[in-house]
Amino acid sequence: MVVREGLARIPAGCAVAGIVDRRRQAMKADGIVTMISLMHDRSNGLGGGFAVYGCYSDMSDYYAFHLFYESSSAQTETEQFMSIYFKVEQKEPIPVRKNGLQKHAPRIWRYFVKPKVSEINEQDLSEEEYIIKTVMSINRDIPGAFVASSGKNMGAFKAVGYPEDVADFYRLEEYQGYLWLAHGRFPTNTPGWWGGAHPFTLLDWSVVHNGEISSYGANRRYLEMFGYHCGLQTDTEAITYLLDLLVRKHRLPLLTALNIFAAPFWEEIGRMDPERQRLWKVLRSVYGSALLNGPFSIIVGCSHGLIAMNDRIKLRPLVAAVNTEKVYVASEEAAIRAVCRQPDRLWTPAGGEPVLAWVEHQTSKHGSSSLCDGLVREVS
Amino acid sequence: MAITMKTASYKIIRDHDRCIECLVCVRQCSNGVHRWDEDYMCLVSDEAECVNCHRCVVFCPTQALNVVASPLDFKTNANWRKPDIEQIYLQAETGGTLLVGMGNDRPYPVYWDHLLLNASQVTNPSIDPLREPVELKTFIGRKPDTVHFGSEGVEGEFPPQLELDVPVMFSAMSFGSISLNAQKSLARAAVETGIYWNCGEGGLHPEVRPYADRAVVQVASGRFGVSVDYLKSGAAIEIKIGQGAKPGIGGHLPGEKVGPEVSRTRMIPLGTDAISPAPHHDIYSIEDLRQLIFSLKEATEYAKPVGVKIAAVHNVAAIASGSVRAGADFLVIDGFRGGTGAAPLRIRDNIGIPIELALAAVDSRLREEGIRNTVSLVVAGGIRNSADVVKAIALGADAVYIGTAALIALGCHMCQKCYQGKCNWGIATTNPYLTKRVNPEVGARRAANLIRAWAHEIKEMLGGMGINAIESLRGNRLHLRGIGLGPKELEILQVKAAGE
Ligand code: SF4
Ligand code: SF4
């Protein structure tokens, strides 16, 4: 019997791609689909997916929940559960095209909801915590139900299949957004479950990732101390939770969090000025368990823009490019050139050097840290 | 020779064709085994006194000597084995408690040997430490949950830390239990390799003061050698509550070992027994421990980490958790295979639990309580090689202490007779004729070599797992698999079985 993802840990290789328009101009799906399809050989048909920001601008005040159900009872139970904690404005099946993928598809529904203020107050939580708590209880406690995404004005569309087929299945040509992420997966055995495909999302974050983190066990046990339940057993899930812990809960500047994930080597720290040396000693000793060790390239999307980064010794590929207002990142240069033949600038970010591309009128709420000046290349 | 019913344990074989009668063996043996017989004009051996320390064998210039276990045995009996019978003879003769040196040698399972390490292939590349940095730096001390940034960088004071270049330290061995030369060797090696040594409960002799900034100074139930000056001169303070080799009892340095130097360093009268009581007489409960921790912190102005060392006993997880809550900045857990200068045999062999299980239980408990990241965990008691270190860290330790392994590096041959004070290798003795046998310069080089060799091996194993910083291995039990273990043991260790 195939062990479902979450019950086993499945190593995978992958293709990742992302585009953002920094003026928030809506883009159709064709660009991102071209990019990810060009890297067809980096996936093996066992997982593909997309995230798009700006796709539900008419409903941007509502949290958009994308749900997978494996049974009608899972759906009934989830809807009952949601009606306790949310005001459900609209619900509908997500439209799909019958192209073969439907054979193994779960029921796929979306809901536009607002949390019930009375419940939030009752539980004495912030709105964000309330959403996270609800999502986690659905995923953990309702068998056969899985929340694929739950942010505002964004959505994740994922499946077991090649990414180009996934795009076709979800009729992505009908959506537009200012930021797109894509993922093609090459797991080493069958995940057999749509929930395990990327992107992985939490609140406003969505993450696509290529790699196998050898620090996973340490990262996971660290997260568990802070109440995160790593039910999927995937690196992507752990990375997303780490971001949430460091940036949202611990209020670290985003850049600091990224630099903790791919911390400078002690040798490099030894060459810094005394003030920074001290800072890094503190950061590395407090956040050693958040260091992501082993090969990865990740692209993180959020409503503020896009972040891309490699592990600190660059064991996985990542290329970035800028063309006027658009920023592209991908596993391969060819994927970028396929949609933008002559970018203004194209480069290979160094190991551990984050690429940040923020959208206009929205300087990051996460702030920036003087610590990281010079370590980070902010796209301008 | 005393009349005894116990026969010699060893047989000395001297090849008379090779022996040149140089009498090196006679001079080397502090037990008086070898003797030149004037009447018969030949070398004779009193095998009953031989402890099998190999000193004569190693020093014989013509390799004429060998020592083997005596083939003489009692009638085969699965219940009454040779040691069981001989121990009764000894007790019938003396009426005393049986003493032993070094750690538990009974054939209990060694869990390190039932744990296998992981290596990366294909889906994840291994890292070659000769080409890429692999980092072992480790900080021992209390850590806050999070770091607050202000306009001036990190806000608030950061708690003091020990900074280790290799996650290994030399464990507590007092001057008195080991020779000054042996202690000096370890102290120098610690300075040279960027690690720390522990002076044990015996004060700091003036000759090791220069290495005090790399010393963990111990405060044990006897309070020997403790003064404000002593506390302030070390890099960290360790309150010794228990020791793996003899949980539940104190220590006893016989008066014969308390010569002028030991007397001065311990601040006790010449020739008196130095007795460390079983409990600290000011710690009868957890809140008392908290008071001692904070009085030591007060005395040293919160500039040094203060740790607590406990023996691995049945409810070690609860004791560990209590000690962390009482304010310990680091916790040392000493397993039942830990060495000692002297321990009652029954206690050494029957009390306590293996460090592997204790470590797994403590790390899990502290994580369940959400406090593991705030404290450092150091484990001791039977760490034999770099693979044991890697396994300990994967189970959840920050660093390990080595005692026996460090003494073996100085020449100890594990004869387990440390309590007799006649160590032929010049280690567990204060006899000036014998202590000369350890040259601190040579000793320091050997101990430092051991640490360097282990560091290389740890880097290689880490690189193989695709890890380039030791903190990514800490508590990362996914890199371990159990072999030949039952379901309950796997559950306690929280590791999967090999093949899973
Ligand atoms: S040391 Fe060796 S050669 Fe010298 S007397 Fe002893 S046995 Fe003979
Ligand atoms: S230190 Fe000396 S007495 Fe103790 S076991 Fe080693 S060699 Fe024997």
mmCIF file with all atom_site columns, N, CA and C in Angstrom, chain B residues 14 20 47 61 179 183 189 254 270 281 303 313 322 338 379 382 402 406 418 430 446 461 470 482:
data_model
loop_
_atom_site.group_PDB
_atom_site.id
_atom_site.type_symbol
_atom_site.label_atom_id
_atom_site.label_alt_id
_atom_site.label_comp_id
_atom_site.label_asym_id
_atom_site.label_entity_id
_atom_site.label_seq_id
_atom_site.pdbx_PDB_ins_code
_atom_site.Cartn_x
_atom_site.Cartn_y
_atom_site.Cartn_z
_atom_site.occupancy
_atom_site.B_iso_or_equiv
_atom_site.pdbx_formal_charge
_atom_site.auth_seq_id
_atom_site.auth_comp_id
_atom_site.auth_asym_id
_atom_site.auth_atom_id
_atom_site.pdbx_PDB_model_num
ATOM 1  N N  . ARG B 1 14  ? 57.119 -14.319 31.208 1.00 0.00 ? 14  ARG B N  1
ATOM 2  C CA . ARG B 1 14  ? 58.397 -13.662 30.901 1.00 0.00 ? 14  ARG B CA 1
ATOM 3  C C  . ARG B 1 14  ? 59.196 -14.599 29.997 1.00 0.00 ? 14  ARG B C  1
ATOM 4  N N  . ILE B 1 20  ? 66.799 -9.334  29.315 1.00 0.00 ? 20  ILE B N  1
ATOM 5  C CA . ILE B 1 20  ? 68.218 -8.991  29.500 1.00 0.00 ? 20  ILE B CA 1
ATOM 6  C C  . ILE B 1 20  ? 68.488 -8.580  30.951 1.00 0.00 ? 20  ILE B C  1
ATOM 7  N N  . GLU B 1 47  ? 52.447 -12.597 41.180 1.00 0.00 ? 47  GLU B N  1
ATOM 8  C CA . GLU B 1 47  ? 51.303 -12.375 40.291 1.00 0.00 ? 47  GLU B CA 1
ATOM 9  C C  . GLU B 1 47  ? 50.051 -11.900 41.027 1.00 0.00 ? 47  GLU B C  1
ATOM 10 N N  . PRO B 1 61  ? 62.204 -3.289  27.373 1.00 0.00 ? 61  PRO B N  1
ATOM 11 C CA . PRO B 1 61  ? 62.889 -2.933  26.129 1.00 0.00 ? 61  PRO B CA 1
ATOM 12 C C  . PRO B 1 61  ? 62.993 -4.094  25.132 1.00 0.00 ? 61  PRO B C  1
ATOM 13 N N  . SER B 1 179 ? 46.523 13.193  39.157 1.00 0.00 ? 179 SER B N  1
ATOM 14 C CA . SER B 1 179 ? 47.732 13.940  39.493 1.00 0.00 ? 179 SER B CA 1
ATOM 15 C C  . SER B 1 179 ? 47.674 15.342  38.898 1.00 0.00 ? 179 SER B C  1
ATOM 16 N N  . GLN B 1 183 ? 46.129 16.689  35.331 1.00 0.00 ? 183 GLN B N  1
ATOM 17 C CA . GLN B 1 183 ? 45.175 17.797  35.227 1.00 0.00 ? 183 GLN B CA 1
ATOM 18 C C  . GLN B 1 183 ? 45.725 18.912  34.335 1.00 0.00 ? 183 GLN B C  1
ATOM 19 N N  . ALA B 1 189 ? 45.487 21.153  26.978 1.00 0.00 ? 189 ALA B N  1
ATOM 20 C CA . ALA B 1 189 ? 44.859 20.653  25.746 1.00 0.00 ? 189 ALA B CA 1
ATOM 21 C C  . ALA B 1 189 ? 43.550 21.390  25.486 1.00 0.00 ? 189 ALA B C  1
ATOM 22 N N  . PRO B 1 254 ? 40.942 9.413   50.371 1.00 0.00 ? 254 PRO B N  1
ATOM 23 C CA . PRO B 1 254 ? 41.598 8.956   51.594 1.00 0.00 ? 254 PRO B CA 1
ATOM 24 C C  . PRO B 1 254 ? 42.716 9.890   52.035 1.00 0.00 ? 254 PRO B C  1
ATOM 25 N N  . LEU B 1 270 ? 46.256 18.654  56.468 1.00 0.00 ? 270 LEU B N  1
ATOM 26 C CA . LEU B 1 270 ? 47.114 17.613  55.899 1.00 0.00 ? 270 LEU B CA 1
ATOM 27 C C  . LEU B 1 270 ? 46.703 16.227  56.415 1.00 0.00 ? 270 LEU B C  1
ATOM 28 N N  . HIS B 1 281 ? 24.380 19.458  52.093 1.00 0.00 ? 281 HIS B N  1
ATOM 29 C CA . HIS B 1 281 ? 23.568 19.636  53.296 1.00 0.00 ? 281 HIS B CA 1
ATOM 30 C C  . HIS B 1 281 ? 22.813 20.955  53.310 1.00 0.00 ? 281 HIS B C  1
ATOM 31 N N  . ALA B 1 303 ? 28.026 36.779  35.595 1.00 0.00 ? 303 ALA B N  1
ATOM 32 C CA . ALA B 1 303 ? 28.933 36.829  34.449 1.00 0.00 ? 303 ALA B CA 1
ATOM 33 C C  . ALA B 1 303 ? 29.309 35.438  33.955 1.00 0.00 ? 303 ALA B C  1
ATOM 34 N N  . VAL B 1 313 ? 19.409 8.728   36.750 1.00 0.00 ? 313 VAL B N  1
ATOM 35 C CA . VAL B 1 313 ? 18.663 7.740   37.547 1.00 0.00 ? 313 VAL B CA 1
ATOM 36 C C  . VAL B 1 313 ? 17.259 7.635   36.978 1.00 0.00 ? 313 VAL B C  1
ATOM 37 N N  . GLY B 1 322 ? 13.179 20.092  36.610 1.00 0.00 ? 322 GLY B N  1
ATOM 38 C CA . GLY B 1 322 ? 13.177 20.913  37.817 1.00 0.00 ? 322 GLY B CA 1
ATOM 39 C C  . GLY B 1 322 ? 14.430 21.765  37.909 1.00 0.00 ? 322 GLY B C  1
ATOM 40 N N  . GLY B 1 338 ? 29.748 6.122   33.625 1.00 0.00 ? 338 GLY B N  1
ATOM 41 C CA . GLY B 1 338 ? 30.738 7.166   33.899 1.00 0.00 ? 338 GLY B CA 1
ATOM 42 C C  . GLY B 1 338 ? 31.843 6.675   34.813 1.00 0.00 ? 338 GLY B C  1
ATOM 43 N N  . VAL B 1 379 ? 26.192 15.749  28.090 1.00 0.00 ? 379 VAL B N  1
ATOM 44 C CA . VAL B 1 379 ? 26.078 14.392  28.623 1.00 0.00 ? 379 VAL B CA 1
ATOM 45 C C  . VAL B 1 379 ? 27.447 13.769  28.814 1.00 0.00 ? 379 VAL B C  1
ATOM 46 N N  . GLY B 1 382 ? 30.663 7.307   29.521 1.00 0.00 ? 382 GLY B N  1
ATOM 47 C CA . GLY B 1 382 ? 30.824 6.218   28.574 1.00 0.00 ? 382 GLY B CA 1
ATOM 48 C C  . GLY B 1 382 ? 30.903 6.641   27.127 1.00 0.00 ? 382 GLY B C  1
ATOM 49 N N  . ILE B 1 402 ? 34.042 14.132  28.302 1.00 0.00 ? 402 ILE B N  1
ATOM 50 C CA . ILE B 1 402 ? 34.764 12.862  28.339 1.00 0.00 ? 402 ILE B CA 1
ATOM 51 C C  . ILE B 1 402 ? 35.747 12.869  29.500 1.00 0.00 ? 402 ILE B C  1
ATOM 52 N N  . ALA B 1 406 ? 39.656 10.697  27.963 1.00 0.00 ? 406 ALA B N  1
ATOM 53 C CA . ALA B 1 406 ? 40.762 11.654  28.083 1.00 0.00 ? 406 ALA B CA 1
ATOM 54 C C  . ALA B 1 406 ? 41.930 11.027  28.835 1.00 0.00 ? 406 ALA B C  1
ATOM 55 N N  . CYS B 1 418 ? 42.159 2.734   40.221 1.00 0.00 ? 418 CYS B N  1
ATOM 56 C CA . CYS B 1 418 ? 42.460 4.136   40.548 1.00 0.00 ? 418 CYS B CA 1
ATOM 57 C C  . CYS B 1 418 ? 42.388 4.402   42.052 1.00 0.00 ? 418 CYS B C  1
ATOM 58 N N  . THR B 1 430 ? 48.959 10.567  43.661 1.00 0.00 ? 430 THR B N  1
ATOM 59 C CA . THR B 1 430 ? 49.657 11.817  43.996 1.00 0.00 ? 430 THR B CA 1
ATOM 60 C C  . THR B 1 430 ? 51.092 11.504  44.440 1.00 0.00 ? 430 THR B C  1
ATOM 61 N N  . ARG B 1 446 ? 48.947 14.824  23.481 1.00 0.00 ? 446 ARG B N  1
ATOM 62 C CA . ARG B 1 446 ? 48.139 13.625  23.219 1.00 0.00 ? 446 ARG B CA 1
ATOM 63 C C  . ARG B 1 446 ? 46.640 13.924  23.374 1.00 0.00 ? 446 ARG B C  1
ATOM 64 N N  . MET B 1 461 ? 31.485 12.754  9.415  1.00 0.00 ? 461 MET B N  1
ATOM 65 C CA . MET B 1 461 ? 30.163 12.128  9.573  1.00 0.00 ? 461 MET B CA 1
ATOM 66 C C  . MET B 1 461 ? 29.044 13.134  9.281  1.00 0.00 ? 461 MET B C  1
ATOM 67 N N  . ILE B 1 470 ? 26.785 21.910  13.226 1.00 0.00 ? 470 ILE B N  1
ATOM 68 C CA . ILE B 1 470 ? 26.412 20.900  14.220 1.00 0.00 ? 470 ILE B CA 1
ATOM 69 C C  . ILE B 1 470 ? 25.014 21.148  14.793 1.00 0.00 ? 470 ILE B C  1
ATOM 70 N N  . GLY B 1 482 ? 17.680 2.543   14.874 1.00 0.00 ? 482 GLY B N  1
ATOM 71 C CA . GLY B 1 482 ? 18.038 1.565   15.894 1.00 0.00 ? 482 GLY B CA 1
ATOM 72 C C  . GLY B 1 482 ? 18.228 0.191   15.276 1.00 0.00 ? 482 GLY B C  1
#
